[in-house]
């Protein structure tokens, strides 16, 4: 790797992870993550105000640790990139304020970038989960790279033909994110937060066919056909599923019977994973995407990995799952996208942009 590749510092603070990453082009130099997850446990979900305060406390120590690990000083950096949206407004504000302060103090160019597109930035790194570290975007073909992002904050299918200028949102959740559905259902079942790992564990002991739970937006009215796609062909909805689980639990309780936690967990998990993988495969087939990158915390789910791998294999889609610290929110993905923007000669954002908690994927960078 040439040392003339841009050296970029990335800052991520859109949810509960304070992430600082440093890359030189496609080479990852450091990736420091500080999570406030523990502080949200007793509330059963991320509390935005607590997350913002935690970012404030973690930002400078994380920055120092990342610089030390990469063995560089701030003045060696060519540019700074920061997540400007989408995400929690107050949380984003902490990262963006820190990035602006650093940019003003050092005179370095600043890029305010899109968090969802940054998840795909992991695919640009040498450490992207492929055997040979090849650039997933350069090798994606005309249909572009598909990305399936599944976390506590988002559930999206993206199509990326050019990461600096051509990103499409093919599908997204209309209500809860998949991880959020896991967290809410875990609570209904009396399992711990975060609910994903708890349900994953409980489901291992259960029968996934014990209950048939709804697969949201899967009927013809929403899906349409390949020739005449419906408005929600690649979209998701998990609120009906959560309600269906609640009804089943209530019916056992009303009858004075023990709630079959493992069977409900396994059947719920099957409904989530079935609909996500089906729609992702449909998007890959219809949009000509031959490679699919998985991202987000739910990428840890054993059944999602199993079913997605099986369906990708039968569709002829190459599935890439980066290591877990690069799947969840981190600064390295922000830095990786920043480095690509610098290399593409993209104008920096300056310091006048504001955060946008619902920033569309079409805005890769301010
Ligand atoms: O990407 P992530 O760490 O950040 C946020 O979205 O904040 O994702 C966290 C989400 C949580 O909702 C958690 O329940 C879910 O990922 N998760 C899982 C598993 N591990 C974490 N969901 C299903 N199965 C898992 N094994
Ligand atoms: Zn994310």
mmCIF file of N, CA and C in Angstrom, residues 12 17-21 28 30-35 69 118-119 122 125 127-129 294-297 299-300 305 321-334:
data_model
loop_
_atom_site.group_PDB
_atom_site.id
_atom_site.type_symbol
_atom_site.label_atom_id
_atom_site.label_comp_id
_atom_site.label_asym_id
_atom_site.label_seq_id
_atom_site.Cartn_x
_atom_site.Cartn_y
_atom_site.Cartn_z
ATOM 1 N N UNK A 12 -17.610 8.440 14.617
ATOM 2 C CA UNK A 12 -18.976 7.903 14.569
ATOM 3 C C UNK A 12 -19.638 8.077 15.934
ATOM 4 N N UNK A 17 -22.587 3.870 20.131
ATOM 5 C CA UNK A 17 -21.149 3.603 20.057
ATOM 6 C C UNK A 17 -20.390 4.872 19.696
ATOM 7 N N UNK A 18 -19.370 5.195 20.504
ATOM 8 C CA UNK A 18 -18.464 6.280 20.145
ATOM 9 C C UNK A 18 -17.307 5.603 19.433
ATOM 10 N N UNK A 19 -17.187 5.854 18.138
ATOM 11 C CA UNK A 19 -16.152 5.167 17.363
ATOM 12 C C UNK A 19 -15.177 6.149 16.736
ATOM 13 N N UNK A 20 -13.888 5.861 16.896
ATOM 14 C CA UNK A 20 -12.856 6.635 16.192
ATOM 15 C C UNK A 20 -12.039 5.633 15.390
ATOM 16 N N UNK A 21 -11.979 5.853 14.081
ATOM 17 C CA UNK A 21 -11.198 4.960 13.231
ATOM 18 C C UNK A 21 -10.188 5.751 12.435
ATOM 19 N N UNK A 28 -6.590 -0.369 7.399
ATOM 20 C CA UNK A 28 -7.126 0.017 8.709
ATOM 21 C C UNK A 28 -5.982 0.139 9.712
ATOM 22 N N UNK A 30 -6.441 1.925 12.984
ATOM 23 C CA UNK A 30 -6.999 1.734 14.325
ATOM 24 C C UNK A 30 -8.507 1.905 14.292
ATOM 25 N N UNK A 31 -9.156 1.283 15.275
ATOM 26 C CA UNK A 31 -10.619 1.292 15.326
ATOM 27 C C UNK A 31 -11.023 1.197 16.797
ATOM 28 N N UNK A 32 -11.147 2.367 17.432
ATOM 29 C CA UNK A 32 -11.435 2.403 18.862
ATOM 30 C C UNK A 32 -12.931 2.608 19.082
ATOM 31 N N UNK A 33 -13.534 1.727 19.844
ATOM 32 C CA UNK A 33 -14.982 1.810 20.063
ATOM 33 C C UNK A 33 -15.277 1.821 21.553
ATOM 34 N N UNK A 34 -16.125 2.771 21.952
ATOM 35 C CA UNK A 34 -16.573 2.811 23.337
ATOM 36 C C UNK A 34 -18.103 2.796 23.302
ATOM 37 N N UNK A 35 -18.710 1.784 23.908
ATOM 38 C CA UNK A 35 -20.168 1.658 23.826
ATOM 39 C C UNK A 35 -20.829 2.023 25.150
ATOM 40 N N UNK A 69 -2.816 4.140 18.931
ATOM 41 C CA UNK A 69 -2.764 2.812 18.311
ATOM 42 C C UNK A 69 -2.259 2.883 16.864
ATOM 43 N N UNK A 118 -21.594 4.728 4.989
ATOM 44 C CA UNK A 118 -20.346 4.384 5.670
ATOM 45 C C UNK A 118 -20.296 2.895 6.036
ATOM 46 N N UNK A 119 -21.453 2.308 6.389
ATOM 47 C CA UNK A 119 -21.452 0.859 6.664
ATOM 48 C C UNK A 119 -20.885 0.103 5.460
ATOM 49 N N UNK A 122 -16.928 -0.280 4.801
ATOM 50 C CA UNK A 122 -16.168 -1.446 5.297
ATOM 51 C C UNK A 122 -15.742 -2.343 4.128
ATOM 52 N N UNK A 125 -12.297 -1.659 2.672
ATOM 53 C CA UNK A 125 -11.090 -1.933 3.448
ATOM 54 C C UNK A 125 -10.466 -3.268 3.050
ATOM 55 N N UNK A 127 -9.472 -5.233 5.177
ATOM 56 C CA UNK A 127 -9.966 -6.109 6.242
ATOM 57 C C UNK A 127 -11.483 -6.291 6.129
ATOM 58 N N UNK A 128 -11.964 -6.530 4.906
ATOM 59 C CA UNK A 128 -13.414 -6.471 4.671
ATOM 60 C C UNK A 128 -14.146 -7.812 4.792
ATOM 61 N N UNK A 129 -13.432 -8.845 5.141
ATOM 62 C CA UNK A 129 -14.101 -10.147 5.282
ATOM 63 C C UNK A 129 -13.875 -11.051 4.079
ATOM 64 N N UNK A 294 -23.071 -7.936 4.406
ATOM 65 C CA UNK A 294 -23.956 -7.884 5.568
ATOM 66 C C UNK A 294 -23.357 -6.949 6.618
ATOM 67 N N UNK A 295 -24.188 -6.085 7.196
ATOM 68 C CA UNK A 295 -23.702 -5.173 8.238
ATOM 69 C C UNK A 295 -24.740 -4.996 9.334
ATOM 70 N N UNK A 296 -24.327 -4.413 10.475
ATOM 71 C CA UNK A 296 -25.239 -4.171 11.598
ATOM 72 C C UNK A 296 -25.120 -5.253 12.657
ATOM 73 N N UNK A 297 -25.578 -4.935 13.871
ATOM 74 C CA UNK A 297 -25.425 -5.849 15.004
ATOM 75 C C UNK A 297 -26.125 -7.183 14.838
ATOM 76 N N UNK A 299 -26.103 -8.963 12.395
ATOM 77 C CA UNK A 299 -25.220 -9.854 11.622
ATOM 78 C C UNK A 299 -24.628 -10.951 12.512
ATOM 79 N N UNK A 300 -24.704 -10.750 13.842
ATOM 80 C CA UNK A 300 -24.219 -11.778 14.769
ATOM 81 C C UNK A 300 -25.193 -12.950 14.861
ATOM 82 N N UNK A 305 -27.293 -15.791 9.692
ATOM 83 C CA UNK A 305 -26.080 -16.197 8.962
ATOM 84 C C UNK A 305 -26.314 -17.491 8.198
ATOM 85 N N UNK A 321 -19.401 -11.309 5.008
ATOM 86 C CA UNK A 321 -19.711 -10.887 6.379
ATOM 87 C C UNK A 321 -18.406 -10.467 7.049
ATOM 88 N N UNK A 322 -18.184 -9.158 7.206
ATOM 89 C CA UNK A 322 -16.940 -8.709 7.866
ATOM 90 C C UNK A 322 -16.922 -9.133 9.326
ATOM 91 N N UNK A 323 -15.760 -9.002 9.962
ATOM 92 C CA UNK A 323 -15.707 -9.369 11.381
ATOM 93 C C UNK A 323 -16.633 -8.437 12.165
ATOM 94 N N UNK A 324 -17.085 -8.943 13.318
ATOM 95 C CA UNK A 324 -18.198 -8.286 14.014
ATOM 96 C C UNK A 324 -17.934 -6.819 14.370
ATOM 97 N N UNK A 325 -16.689 -6.498 14.779
ATOM 98 C CA UNK A 325 -16.394 -5.098 15.155
ATOM 99 C C UNK A 325 -16.495 -4.149 13.962
ATOM 100 N N UNK A 326 -16.466 -4.682 12.751
ATOM 101 C CA UNK A 326 -16.656 -3.826 11.583
ATOM 102 C C UNK A 326 -18.101 -3.865 11.081
ATOM 103 N N UNK A 327 -18.887 -4.849 11.559
ATOM 104 C CA UNK A 327 -20.323 -4.910 11.210
ATOM 105 C C UNK A 327 -21.106 -3.880 12.017
ATOM 106 N N UNK A 328 -20.780 -3.787 13.311
ATOM 107 C CA UNK A 328 -21.506 -2.830 14.166
ATOM 108 C C UNK A 328 -20.940 -1.429 13.940
ATOM 109 N N UNK A 329 -21.589 -0.427 14.538
ATOM 110 C CA UNK A 329 -21.178 0.954 14.293
ATOM 111 C C UNK A 329 -19.733 1.168 14.748
ATOM 112 N N UNK A 330 -18.947 1.824 13.907
ATOM 113 C CA UNK A 330 -17.530 2.042 14.217
ATOM 114 C C UNK A 330 -16.991 3.227 13.435
ATOM 115 N N UNK A 331 -15.843 3.731 13.857
ATOM 116 C CA UNK A 331 -15.240 4.880 13.189
ATOM 117 C C UNK A 331 -14.488 4.511 11.924
ATOM 118 N N UNK A 332 -14.040 3.254 11.836
ATOM 119 C CA UNK A 332 -13.255 2.835 10.668
ATOM 120 C C UNK A 332 -14.071 2.951 9.380
ATOM 121 N N UNK A 333 -15.363 2.610 9.472
ATOM 122 C CA UNK A 333 -16.194 2.672 8.257
ATOM 123 C C UNK A 333 -16.346 4.118 7.780
ATOM 124 N N UNK A 334 -16.386 5.040 8.753
ATOM 125 C CA UNK A 334 -16.522 6.469 8.434
ATOM 126 C C UNK A 334 -15.227 6.960 7.781
#
